[in-house]
Amino acid sequence: MSDETAKTEAPASPALAPAPAAVTPPSATLATSAQQSAPPRYDYKKTVYMRFVMLVAGLLACAVLMVIDLLTGSANLAVNEVFCALTQWCEASDMARVVVLTYRMPSSLMALGVGASLGVAGAIMQTILRNPLASPYTLGISAGAGFGAALTIVAGIGISAGMGRWLVPFNAFLFAILSSFLIYIIGAAKKLTPGAMILGGIGLSFMFGALQSMLQYAASAEQNQSIVFWLFGSLSRAETSTAVAMLVLVAAAFPVLVANAWKFTALQLGDEKATGLGINVKRLRILGFGMASLLTAVAVSFVGTIGFIGLAGPHIARMLVGEDQRFFMPLASIFGAAILLLASIVSKVIVPGFVFPIGIVTSLIGVPVFFSVLLSKKRSYFS
């Protein structure tokens, strides 16, 4: 055999052979895939911090809206005039003092208190019924208050004839409480689902509406004007004393709500799981429904029928903080106040020199929110 043949048949040198592919250990492959598929780590402290930021931002928004509301009106007042009238640190004209202290400040404070009251009342009702369509308006409480006011205006029927100008608000308060009592008793006695209770509240609204129409049919022109004005809702009847009383009532409700916040949060898991955690579900529902009814009754007795604040405020709060009741209820109250302050501003600028009834403005804001809640999820809210 020749040297060339030997060279041709000689095996290839190991140095020139291709290197074998690196084999990844199975454990490393599993670890990498687990890291890629693992959900993002939940940062509790960051979540709580962001929710506190939202609360502070909501309070600042309310403060800004209140300042704008004080500056808005048919009387053109400069910022320094309003500031001087409020603080009395500088000279203000008599007109500025009267406009700011007698008219604008009471209505702004009342918007703050009533909006906060209706916002937290709606949040409580949605929590205990576990239905985002529950509110003082949809459960018929506002309709009951309207019928009570109309009954007093037309027939002069009231608990005490010696109450003077407080007779209409007092009877509106009583019928609002009666409406909430009826819907709760019917729901508890028949063990209705939350959706059925809302339908019962809508039926109650129709009943009170029919009775109210009968009263209006028999009323004089002057009485009808008073009824319509009351039903539209207005902040113009506000006084500083009643506005402060409304704010005090809302402030007094929050310690109770905060103390039971974890119970309300646990209630979202269902009655059985909440009971398993040691919560008296029936007592908690009675507490929540009673507080929501009281807040609503006082609010509507002062300003008349204000619709959809108790629906829109909680809806926005839920989108931002979820169902954690430590933040959900305060934020619903803040957004309720902000929406009513915004409605107050809008009611004064729609037609220059004329103040629109605020109930009309809140309905225009609330109806789209109602349909957005109704259509946003596929689940049935009336089952």
mmCIF file of C-alpha atoms in Angstrom:
data_model
loop_
_atom_site.group_PDB
_atom_site.id
_atom_site.type_symbol
_atom_site.label_atom_id
_atom_site.label_comp_id
_atom_site.label_asym_id
_atom_site.label_seq_id
_atom_site.Cartn_x
_atom_site.Cartn_y
_atom_site.Cartn_z
ATOM 1 C CA MET A 1 0.000 0.000 0.000
ATOM 2 C CA SER A 2 1.345 3.367 -0.943
ATOM 3 C CA ASP A 3 1.902 6.218 1.442
ATOM 4 C CA GLU A 4 -0.915 8.233 -0.273
ATOM 5 C CA THR A 5 -3.435 5.416 0.257
ATOM 6 C CA ALA A 6 -2.442 5.157 3.899
ATOM 7 C CA LYS A 7 -2.926 8.852 4.374
ATOM 8 C CA THR A 8 -6.382 8.713 2.741
ATOM 9 C CA GLU A 9 -7.630 5.834 4.870
ATOM 10 C CA ALA A 10 -6.241 7.213 8.111
ATOM 11 C CA PRO A 11 -8.966 8.284 10.601
ATOM 12 C CA ALA A 12 -9.596 11.963 11.114
ATOM 13 C CA SER A 13 -7.713 13.642 13.886
ATOM 14 C CA PRO A 14 -9.677 14.101 17.105
ATOM 15 C CA ALA A 15 -8.764 17.779 17.112
ATOM 16 C CA LEU A 16 -10.687 18.338 13.857
ATOM 17 C CA ALA A 17 -13.897 16.500 14.939
ATOM 18 C CA PRO A 18 -16.993 18.705 15.691
ATOM 19 C CA ALA A 19 -17.570 19.408 19.391
ATOM 20 C CA PRO A 20 -20.655 17.727 20.884
ATOM 21 C CA ALA A 21 -23.652 20.025 21.629
ATOM 22 C CA ALA A 22 -23.948 21.182 25.232
ATOM 23 C CA VAL A 23 -26.679 19.319 27.110
ATOM 24 C CA THR A 24 -28.770 21.446 29.484
ATOM 25 C CA PRO A 25 -29.644 19.656 32.716
ATOM 26 C CA PRO A 26 -33.398 18.987 33.098
ATOM 27 C CA SER A 27 -33.478 20.803 36.435
ATOM 28 C CA ALA A 28 -32.126 24.001 34.856
ATOM 29 C CA THR A 29 -34.699 23.794 32.040
ATOM 30 C CA LEU A 30 -37.553 23.400 34.520
ATOM 31 C CA ALA A 31 -36.285 26.322 36.619
ATOM 32 C CA THR A 32 -36.069 28.608 33.592
ATOM 33 C CA SER A 33 -39.566 27.733 32.357
ATOM 34 C CA ALA A 34 -40.967 28.196 35.870
ATOM 35 C CA GLN A 35 -39.425 31.663 36.086
ATOM 36 C CA GLN A 36 -40.917 32.615 32.719
ATOM 37 C CA SER A 37 -44.420 31.320 33.532
ATOM 38 C CA ALA A 38 -44.574 32.485 37.166
ATOM 39 C CA PRO A 39 -47.006 35.362 37.825
ATOM 40 C CA PRO A 40 -45.551 38.697 38.903
ATOM 41 C CA ARG A 41 -44.811 38.883 42.586
ATOM 42 C CA TYR A 42 -47.499 40.678 44.593
ATOM 43 C CA ASP A 43 -46.081 43.650 46.471
ATOM 44 C CA TYR A 44 -48.504 44.291 49.350
ATOM 45 C CA LYS A 45 -46.732 47.387 50.668
ATOM 46 C CA LYS A 46 -46.655 48.991 47.236
ATOM 47 C CA THR A 47 -50.359 48.254 46.710
ATOM 48 C CA VAL A 48 -51.325 49.787 50.050
ATOM 49 C CA TYR A 49 -49.132 52.804 49.339
ATOM 50 C CA MET A 50 -50.759 53.374 45.943
ATOM 51 C CA ARG A 51 -54.209 53.149 47.498
ATOM 52 C CA PHE A 52 -53.266 55.746 50.088
ATOM 53 C CA VAL A 53 -52.032 57.948 47.247
ATOM 54 C CA MET A 54 -55.431 57.601 45.561
ATOM 55 C CA LEU A 55 -57.189 58.643 48.770
ATOM 56 C CA VAL A 56 -54.998 61.725 49.091
ATOM 57 C CA ALA A 57 -55.466 62.561 45.401
ATOM 58 C CA GLY A 58 -59.230 62.267 45.822
ATOM 59 C CA LEU A 59 -59.201 64.628 48.802
ATOM 60 C CA LEU A 60 -57.116 67.141 46.854
ATOM 61 C CA ALA A 61 -59.545 66.890 43.930
ATOM 62 C CA CYS A 62 -62.445 67.633 46.299
ATOM 63 C CA ALA A 63 -60.590 70.662 47.669
ATOM 64 C CA VAL A 64 -59.924 72.001 44.160
ATOM 65 C CA LEU A 65 -63.534 71.433 43.079
ATOM 66 C CA MET A 66 -64.813 73.172 46.199
ATOM 67 C CA VAL A 67 -62.672 76.237 45.462
ATOM 68 C CA ILE A 68 -63.960 76.294 41.868
ATOM 69 C CA ASP A 69 -67.523 75.948 43.143
ATOM 70 C CA LEU A 70 -67.033 78.931 45.458
ATOM 71 C CA LEU A 71 -65.735 80.985 42.535
ATOM 72 C CA THR A 72 -68.559 79.981 40.182
ATOM 73 C CA GLY A 73 -71.848 81.843 40.060
ATOM 74 C CA SER A 74 -73.784 84.724 38.559
ATOM 75 C CA ALA A 75 -71.925 87.243 40.747
ATOM 76 C CA ASN A 76 -68.438 87.602 39.291
ATOM 77 C CA LEU A 77 -66.110 87.539 42.286
ATOM 78 C CA ALA A 78 -62.336 87.488 42.068
ATOM 79 C CA VAL A 79 -60.253 84.923 43.934
ATOM 80 C CA ASN A 80 -58.998 87.512 46.420
ATOM 81 C CA GLU A 81 -62.575 88.643 47.184
ATOM 82 C CA VAL A 82 -63.667 85.096 47.961
ATOM 83 C CA PHE A 83 -60.536 84.544 50.054
ATOM 84 C CA CYS A 84 -61.087 87.743 52.041
ATOM 85 C CA ALA A 85 -64.768 86.930 52.599
ATOM 86 C CA LEU A 86 -63.898 83.477 53.914
ATOM 87 C CA THR A 87 -60.909 84.300 56.101
ATOM 88 C CA GLN A 88 -61.632 87.952 57.013
ATOM 89 C CA TRP A 89 -57.860 88.506 56.953
ATOM 90 C CA CYS A 90 -58.390 91.325 54.481
ATOM 91 C CA GLU A 91 -61.102 93.766 53.494
ATOM 92 C CA ALA A 92 -64.030 92.336 51.503
ATOM 93 C CA SER A 93 -67.113 94.086 50.186
ATOM 94 C CA ASP A 94 -70.489 93.501 51.793
ATOM 95 C CA MET A 95 -71.746 91.920 48.589
ATOM 96 C CA ALA A 96 -68.842 89.445 48.551
ATOM 97 C CA ARG A 97 -69.495 88.458 52.173
ATOM 98 C CA VAL A 98 -73.206 87.910 51.555
ATOM 99 C CA VAL A 99 -72.691 85.941 48.338
ATOM 100 C CA VAL A 100 -69.901 83.745 49.689
ATOM 101 C CA LEU A 101 -70.999 83.185 53.297
ATOM 102 C CA THR A 102 -74.773 83.092 52.823
ATOM 103 C CA TYR A 103 -75.139 81.304 49.493
ATOM 104 C CA ARG A 104 -72.043 79.679 48.051
ATOM 105 C CA MET A 105 -70.304 78.322 51.137
ATOM 106 C CA PRO A 106 -73.368 76.523 52.590
ATOM 107 C CA SER A 107 -74.200 74.949 49.221
ATOM 108 C CA SER A 108 -70.589 73.830 48.696
ATOM 109 C CA LEU A 109 -70.416 72.308 52.178
ATOM 110 C CA MET A 110 -73.763 70.610 51.600
ATOM 111 C CA ALA A 111 -72.562 69.210 48.267
ATOM 112 C CA LEU A 112 -69.502 67.860 50.060
ATOM 113 C CA GLY A 113 -71.537 66.265 52.855
ATOM 114 C CA VAL A 114 -74.414 64.915 50.764
ATOM 115 C CA GLY A 115 -72.099 63.565 48.065
ATOM 116 C CA ALA A 116 -69.929 61.824 50.654
ATOM 117 C CA SER A 117 -73.016 60.451 52.393
ATOM 118 C CA LEU A 118 -74.621 59.046 49.246
ATOM 119 C CA GLY A 119 -71.287 57.707 47.993
ATOM 120 C CA VAL A 120 -70.556 55.680 51.112
ATOM 121 C CA ALA A 121 -74.218 54.610 51.418
ATOM 122 C CA GLY A 122 -74.056 53.189 47.906
ATOM 123 C CA ALA A 123 -70.772 51.439 48.704
ATOM 124 C CA ILE A 124 -72.291 49.818 51.806
ATOM 125 C CA MET A 125 -75.354 48.608 49.895
ATOM 126 C CA GLN A 126 -73.272 47.194 47.060
ATOM 127 C CA THR A 127 -71.070 45.407 49.581
ATOM 128 C CA ILE A 128 -73.781 43.782 51.693
ATOM 129 C CA LEU A 129 -75.819 42.814 48.601
ATOM 130 C CA ARG A 130 -72.725 41.920 46.545
ATOM 131 C CA ASN A 131 -74.195 43.705 43.539
ATOM 132 C CA PRO A 132 -72.721 46.848 41.901
ATOM 133 C CA LEU A 133 -76.177 48.006 40.786
ATOM 134 C CA ALA A 134 -77.389 48.520 44.356
ATOM 135 C CA SER A 135 -77.733 52.147 45.448
ATOM 136 C CA PRO A 136 -80.151 54.339 47.432
ATOM 137 C CA TYR A 137 -81.754 55.346 44.138
ATOM 138 C CA THR A 138 -82.254 51.862 42.672
ATOM 139 C CA LEU A 139 -83.529 50.438 45.983
ATOM 140 C CA GLY A 140 -86.384 52.933 46.158
ATOM 141 C CA ILE A 141 -85.225 54.921 49.191
ATOM 142 C CA SER A 142 -85.092 58.211 47.295
ATOM 143 C CA ALA A 143 -88.559 57.577 45.838
ATOM 144 C CA GLY A 144 -89.938 57.039 49.334
ATOM 145 C CA ALA A 145 -88.459 60.336 50.477
ATOM 146 C CA GLY A 146 -90.018 62.092 47.488
ATOM 147 C CA PHE A 147 -93.451 60.709 48.298
ATOM 148 C CA GLY A 148 -93.108 61.772 51.938
ATOM 149 C CA ALA A 149 -92.252 65.311 50.882
ATOM 150 C CA ALA A 150 -95.126 65.455 48.377
ATOM 151 C CA LEU A 151 -97.588 64.146 50.969
ATOM 152 C CA THR A 152 -96.652 66.945 53.334
ATOM 153 C CA ILE A 153 -96.727 69.662 50.665
ATOM 154 C CA VAL A 154 -100.151 68.677 49.303
ATOM 155 C CA ALA A 155 -102.061 67.238 52.250
ATOM 156 C CA GLY A 156 -100.153 68.793 55.122
ATOM 157 C CA ILE A 157 -99.820 65.336 56.661
ATOM 158 C CA GLY A 158 -96.943 65.018 59.068
ATOM 159 C CA ILE A 159 -95.937 63.626 62.410
ATOM 160 C CA SER A 160 -95.829 67.046 64.011
ATOM 161 C CA ALA A 161 -97.631 70.071 62.633
ATOM 162 C CA GLY A 162 -95.565 72.412 64.788
ATOM 163 C CA MET A 163 -92.263 71.746 63.017
ATOM 164 C CA GLY A 164 -92.691 74.607 60.549
ATOM 165 C CA ARG A 165 -90.155 74.571 57.724
ATOM 166 C CA TRP A 166 -88.677 71.320 59.033
ATOM 167 C CA LEU A 167 -91.902 69.380 58.450
ATOM 168 C CA VAL A 168 -91.187 68.498 54.805
ATOM 169 C CA PRO A 169 -87.580 67.345 55.419
ATOM 170 C CA PHE A 170 -88.651 65.391 58.502
ATOM 171 C CA ASN A 171 -91.404 63.502 56.673
ATOM 172 C CA ALA A 172 -89.072 62.870 53.733
ATOM 173 C CA PHE A 173 -86.625 61.367 56.221
ATOM 174 C CA LEU A 174 -89.324 59.152 57.766
ATOM 175 C CA PHE A 175 -90.535 57.797 54.434
ATOM 176 C CA ALA A 176 -86.965 57.140 53.299
ATOM 177 C CA ILE A 177 -86.423 55.066 56.444
ATOM 178 C CA LEU A 178 -89.771 53.340 55.856
ATOM 179 C CA SER A 179 -88.774 52.446 52.287
ATOM 180 C CA SER A 180 -85.481 50.912 53.354
ATOM 181 C CA PHE A 181 -87.225 49.044 56.187
ATOM 182 C CA LEU A 182 -89.802 47.601 53.776
ATOM 183 C CA ILE A 183 -87.270 46.410 51.221
ATOM 184 C CA TYR A 184 -85.097 44.815 53.904
ATOM 185 C CA ILE A 185 -88.001 43.085 55.673
ATOM 186 C CA ILE A 186 -89.378 41.722 52.397
ATOM 187 C CA GLY A 187 -85.941 40.522 51.332
ATOM 188 C CA ALA A 188 -85.204 38.869 54.681
ATOM 189 C CA ALA A 189 -88.639 37.265 55.029
ATOM 190 C CA LYS A 190 -88.686 35.795 51.527
ATOM 191 C CA LYS A 191 -84.919 35.156 51.450
ATOM 192 C CA LEU A 192 -84.594 37.050 48.199
ATOM 193 C CA THR A 193 -81.359 37.122 46.247
ATOM 194 C CA PRO A 194 -79.544 40.480 46.023
ATOM 195 C CA GLY A 195 -80.740 40.880 42.446
ATOM 196 C CA ALA A 196 -84.334 40.224 43.478
ATOM 197 C CA MET A 197 -84.023 42.828 46.229
ATOM 198 C CA ILE A 198 -82.921 45.404 43.653
ATOM 199 C CA LEU A 199 -85.907 44.507 41.482
ATOM 200 C CA GLY A 200 -88.081 44.872 44.581
ATOM 201 C CA GLY A 201 -86.592 48.322 45.150
ATOM 202 C CA ILE A 202 -87.386 49.292 41.567
ATOM 203 C CA GLY A 203 -90.957 48.095 42.096
ATOM 204 C CA LEU A 204 -91.144 50.142 45.283
ATOM 205 C CA SER A 205 -89.983 53.179 43.312
ATOM 206 C CA PHE A 206 -92.816 52.695 40.824
ATOM 207 C CA MET A 207 -95.335 52.374 43.643
ATOM 208 C CA PHE A 208 -94.203 55.568 45.351
ATOM 209 C CA GLY A 209 -94.044 57.273 41.962
ATOM 210 C CA ALA A 210 -97.669 56.358 41.236
ATOM 211 C CA LEU A 211 -98.828 57.598 44.652
ATOM 212 C CA GLN A 212 -96.882 60.792 44.142
ATOM 213 C CA SER A 213 -98.486 61.324 40.719
ATOM 214 C CA MET A 214 -101.909 61.007 42.334
ATOM 215 C CA LEU A 215 -100.972 63.722 44.814
ATOM 216 C CA GLN A 216 -99.686 65.975 42.054
ATOM 217 C CA TYR A 217 -102.878 65.475 40.059
ATOM 218 C CA ALA A 218 -104.914 66.730 43.027
ATOM 219 C CA ALA A 219 -102.497 69.516 43.957
ATOM 220 C CA SER A 220 -102.733 73.187 43.110
ATOM 221 C CA ALA A 221 -100.323 74.881 40.722
ATOM 222 C CA GLU A 222 -98.313 76.325 43.600
ATOM 223 C CA GLN A 223 -98.123 72.959 45.354
ATOM 224 C CA ASN A 224 -97.052 71.242 42.149
ATOM 225 C CA GLN A 225 -94.296 73.783 41.705
ATOM 226 C CA SER A 226 -93.031 73.066 45.225
ATOM 227 C CA ILE A 227 -93.131 69.307 44.641
ATOM 228 C CA VAL A 228 -91.267 69.500 41.336
ATOM 229 C CA PHE A 229 -88.668 71.834 42.815
ATOM 230 C CA TRP A 230 -88.100 69.445 45.721
ATOM 231 C CA LEU A 231 -87.926 66.354 43.502
ATOM 232 C CA PHE A 232 -85.378 67.917 41.165
ATOM 233 C CA GLY A 233 -82.972 68.283 44.063
ATOM 234 C CA SER A 234 -81.340 71.547 44.976
ATOM 235 C CA LEU A 235 -78.453 72.812 47.075
ATOM 236 C CA SER A 236 -79.963 76.289 47.301
ATOM 237 C CA ARG A 237 -81.899 75.330 50.444
ATOM 238 C CA ALA A 238 -78.662 74.585 52.269
ATOM 239 C CA GLU A 239 -77.712 76.397 55.444
ATOM 240 C CA THR A 240 -74.372 76.327 57.198
ATOM 241 C CA SER A 241 -75.832 74.553 60.242
ATOM 242 C CA THR A 242 -77.468 71.762 58.214
ATOM 243 C CA ALA A 243 -74.383 71.365 56.025
ATOM 244 C CA VAL A 244 -72.143 70.993 59.077
ATOM 245 C CA ALA A 245 -74.624 68.508 60.579
ATOM 246 C CA MET A 246 -74.429 66.457 57.377
ATOM 247 C CA LEU A 247 -70.624 66.426 57.491
ATOM 248 C CA VAL A 248 -70.626 65.449 61.174
ATOM 249 C CA LEU A 249 -72.972 62.529 60.454
ATOM 250 C CA VAL A 250 -70.723 61.215 57.685
ATOM 251 C CA ALA A 251 -67.633 61.611 59.879
ATOM 252 C CA ALA A 252 -69.359 59.762 62.733
ATOM 253 C CA ALA A 253 -70.164 56.820 60.458
ATOM 254 C CA PHE A 254 -66.574 56.139 59.424
ATOM 255 C CA PRO A 255 -65.188 54.835 62.746
ATOM 256 C CA VAL A 256 -67.884 52.144 62.698
ATOM 257 C CA LEU A 257 -67.184 51.304 59.057
ATOM 258 C CA VAL A 258 -63.419 51.177 59.544
ATOM 259 C CA ALA A 259 -63.793 48.933 62.605
ATOM 260 C CA ASN A 260 -65.839 46.464 60.525
ATOM 261 C CA ALA A 261 -63.926 46.867 57.258
ATOM 262 C CA TRP A 262 -62.381 43.386 57.362
ATOM 263 C CA LYS A 263 -65.823 41.857 57.966
ATOM 264 C CA PHE A 264 -67.281 43.657 54.956
ATOM 265 C CA THR A 265 -64.310 42.485 52.882
ATOM 266 C CA ALA A 266 -64.787 38.888 54.044
ATOM 267 C CA LEU A 267 -68.470 39.119 53.126
ATOM 268 C CA GLN A 268 -67.420 39.280 49.462
ATOM 269 C CA LEU A 269 -66.261 35.656 49.771
ATOM 270 C CA GLY A 270 -69.832 34.516 50.417
ATOM 271 C CA ASP A 271 -72.015 34.043 53.468
ATOM 272 C CA GLU A 272 -70.728 30.559 54.289
ATOM 273 C CA LYS A 273 -67.055 31.515 54.244
ATOM 274 C CA ALA A 274 -67.740 34.704 56.191
ATOM 275 C CA THR A 275 -69.616 32.685 58.819
ATOM 276 C CA GLY A 276 -66.706 30.253 58.934
ATOM 277 C CA LEU A 277 -64.449 33.184 59.827
ATOM 278 C CA GLY A 278 -66.618 33.917 62.859
ATOM 279 C CA ILE A 279 -68.674 36.762 61.358
ATOM 280 C CA ASN A 280 -72.334 37.178 62.249
ATOM 281 C CA VAL A 281 -73.517 37.849 58.700
ATOM 282 C CA LYS A 282 -77.094 38.745 59.635
ATOM 283 C CA ARG A 283 -75.981 41.286 62.234
ATOM 284 C CA LEU A 284 -73.423 42.768 59.829
ATOM 285 C CA ARG A 285 -76.067 43.191 57.121
ATOM 286 C CA ILE A 286 -78.472 44.854 59.550
ATOM 287 C CA LEU A 287 -75.703 47.228 60.669
ATOM 288 C CA GLY A 288 -74.721 48.087 57.098
ATOM 289 C CA PHE A 289 -78.249 48.491 55.809
ATOM 290 C CA GLY A 290 -79.221 50.616 58.800
ATOM 291 C CA MET A 291 -76.246 52.951 58.384
ATOM 292 C CA ALA A 292 -76.768 53.282 54.635
ATOM 293 C CA SER A 293 -80.464 54.022 55.131
ATOM 294 C CA LEU A 294 -79.779 56.650 57.793
ATOM 295 C CA LEU A 295 -77.151 58.427 55.692
ATOM 296 C CA THR A 296 -79.405 58.404 52.631
ATOM 297 C CA ALA A 297 -82.512 59.543 54.504
ATOM 298 C CA VAL A 298 -80.750 62.516 56.070
ATOM 299 C CA ALA A 299 -79.132 63.501 52.759
ATOM 300 C CA VAL A 300 -82.304 63.454 50.660
ATOM 301 C CA SER A 301 -84.338 65.172 53.386
ATOM 302 C CA PHE A 302 -81.961 68.145 53.190
ATOM 303 C CA VAL A 303 -81.541 68.522 49.413
ATOM 304 C CA GLY A 304 -84.265 66.452 47.763
ATOM 305 C CA THR A 305 -83.859 63.618 45.292
ATOM 306 C CA ILE A 306 -80.266 63.292 44.087
ATOM 307 C CA GLY A 307 -79.887 60.299 41.809
ATOM 308 C CA PHE A 308 -76.990 58.029 40.888
ATOM 309 C CA ILE A 309 -74.329 59.490 43.218
ATOM 310 C CA GLY A 310 -74.540 56.266 45.223
ATOM 311 C CA LEU A 311 -73.929 54.315 42.030
ATOM 312 C CA ALA A 312 -71.245 56.350 40.261
ATOM 313 C CA GLY A 313 -68.996 57.002 43.278
ATOM 314 C CA PRO A 314 -68.582 53.339 44.299
ATOM 315 C CA HIS A 315 -68.182 52.267 40.667
ATOM 316 C CA ILE A 316 -65.183 54.563 40.155
ATOM 317 C CA ALA A 317 -63.706 53.592 43.531
ATOM 318 C CA ARG A 318 -64.003 49.888 42.735
ATOM 319 C CA MET A 319 -62.113 50.328 39.471
ATOM 320 C CA LEU A 320 -59.216 51.907 41.393
ATOM 321 C CA VAL A 321 -58.917 49.907 44.635
ATOM 322 C CA GLY A 322 -61.040 46.793 44.194
ATOM 323 C CA GLU A 323 -63.075 45.330 47.048
ATOM 324 C CA ASP A 324 -60.717 46.103 49.938
ATOM 325 C CA GLN A 325 -63.240 47.888 52.156
ATOM 326 C CA ARG A 326 -60.536 49.784 54.076
ATOM 327 C CA PHE A 327 -60.035 51.859 50.941
ATOM 328 C CA PHE A 328 -63.164 51.173 48.902
ATOM 329 C CA MET A 329 -65.677 52.833 51.246
ATOM 330 C CA PRO A 330 -63.625 55.995 51.959
ATOM 331 C CA LEU A 331 -62.794 56.400 48.269
ATOM 332 C CA ALA A 332 -66.447 55.899 47.271
ATOM 333 C CA SER A 333 -67.358 58.646 49.732
ATOM 334 C CA ILE A 334 -64.677 60.955 48.325
ATOM 335 C CA PHE A 335 -65.742 60.362 44.724
ATOM 336 C CA GLY A 336 -69.391 60.879 45.664
ATOM 337 C CA ALA A 337 -68.478 64.279 47.092
ATOM 338 C CA ALA A 338 -66.330 65.120 44.057
ATOM 339 C CA ILE A 339 -69.104 64.195 41.605
ATOM 340 C CA LEU A 340 -71.692 66.307 43.434
ATOM 341 C CA LEU A 341 -69.305 69.272 43.615
ATOM 342 C CA LEU A 342 -68.657 68.894 39.888
ATOM 343 C CA ALA A 343 -72.413 68.720 39.268
ATOM 344 C CA SER A 344 -72.859 71.892 41.322
ATOM 345 C CA ILE A 345 -70.312 73.690 39.144
ATOM 346 C CA VAL A 346 -71.911 72.426 35.933
ATOM 347 C CA SER A 347 -75.400 73.429 37.107
ATOM 348 C CA LYS A 348 -74.227 77.036 37.433
ATOM 349 C CA VAL A 349 -72.483 77.303 34.054
ATOM 350 C CA ILE A 350 -74.921 75.513 31.707
ATOM 351 C CA VAL A 351 -77.035 78.652 31.377
ATOM 352 C CA PRO A 352 -75.324 81.869 32.555
ATOM 353 C CA GLY A 353 -77.265 83.543 35.343
ATOM 354 C CA PHE A 354 -79.447 80.483 35.940
ATOM 355 C CA VAL A 355 -78.864 77.536 38.293
ATOM 356 C CA PHE A 356 -80.013 74.187 36.910
ATOM 357 C CA PRO A 357 -81.538 71.704 39.391
ATOM 358 C CA ILE A 358 -78.643 69.570 40.505
ATOM 359 C CA GLY A 359 -80.668 66.353 40.407
ATOM 360 C CA ILE A 360 -80.961 66.692 36.628
ATOM 361 C CA VAL A 361 -77.194 67.076 36.270
ATOM 362 C CA THR A 362 -76.406 64.063 38.477
ATOM 363 C CA SER A 363 -78.857 61.937 36.494
ATOM 364 C CA LEU A 364 -77.144 62.931 33.249
ATOM 365 C CA ILE A 365 -73.841 61.848 34.815
ATOM 366 C CA GLY A 366 -75.182 58.710 36.472
ATOM 367 C CA VAL A 367 -77.213 57.090 33.695
ATOM 368 C CA PRO A 368 -74.150 56.343 31.492
ATOM 369 C CA VAL A 369 -72.386 54.922 34.557
ATOM 370 C CA PHE A 370 -75.409 52.712 35.261
ATOM 371 C CA PHE A 371 -75.342 51.248 31.754
ATOM 372 C CA SER A 372 -71.566 50.832 31.826
ATOM 373 C CA VAL A 373 -71.874 48.742 35.004
ATOM 374 C CA LEU A 374 -74.765 46.792 33.518
ATOM 375 C CA LEU A 375 -72.946 46.000 30.272
ATOM 376 C CA SER A 376 -69.345 45.719 31.486
ATOM 377 C CA LYS A 377 -69.595 42.093 32.655
ATOM 378 C CA LYS A 378 -71.354 39.049 31.334
ATOM 379 C CA ARG A 379 -72.730 37.895 34.691
ATOM 380 C CA SER A 380 -76.359 38.529 35.564
ATOM 381 C CA TYR A 381 -76.945 41.099 38.293
ATOM 382 C CA PHE A 382 -80.581 40.084 38.740
ATOM 383 C CA SER A 383 -80.176 36.371 39.421
#
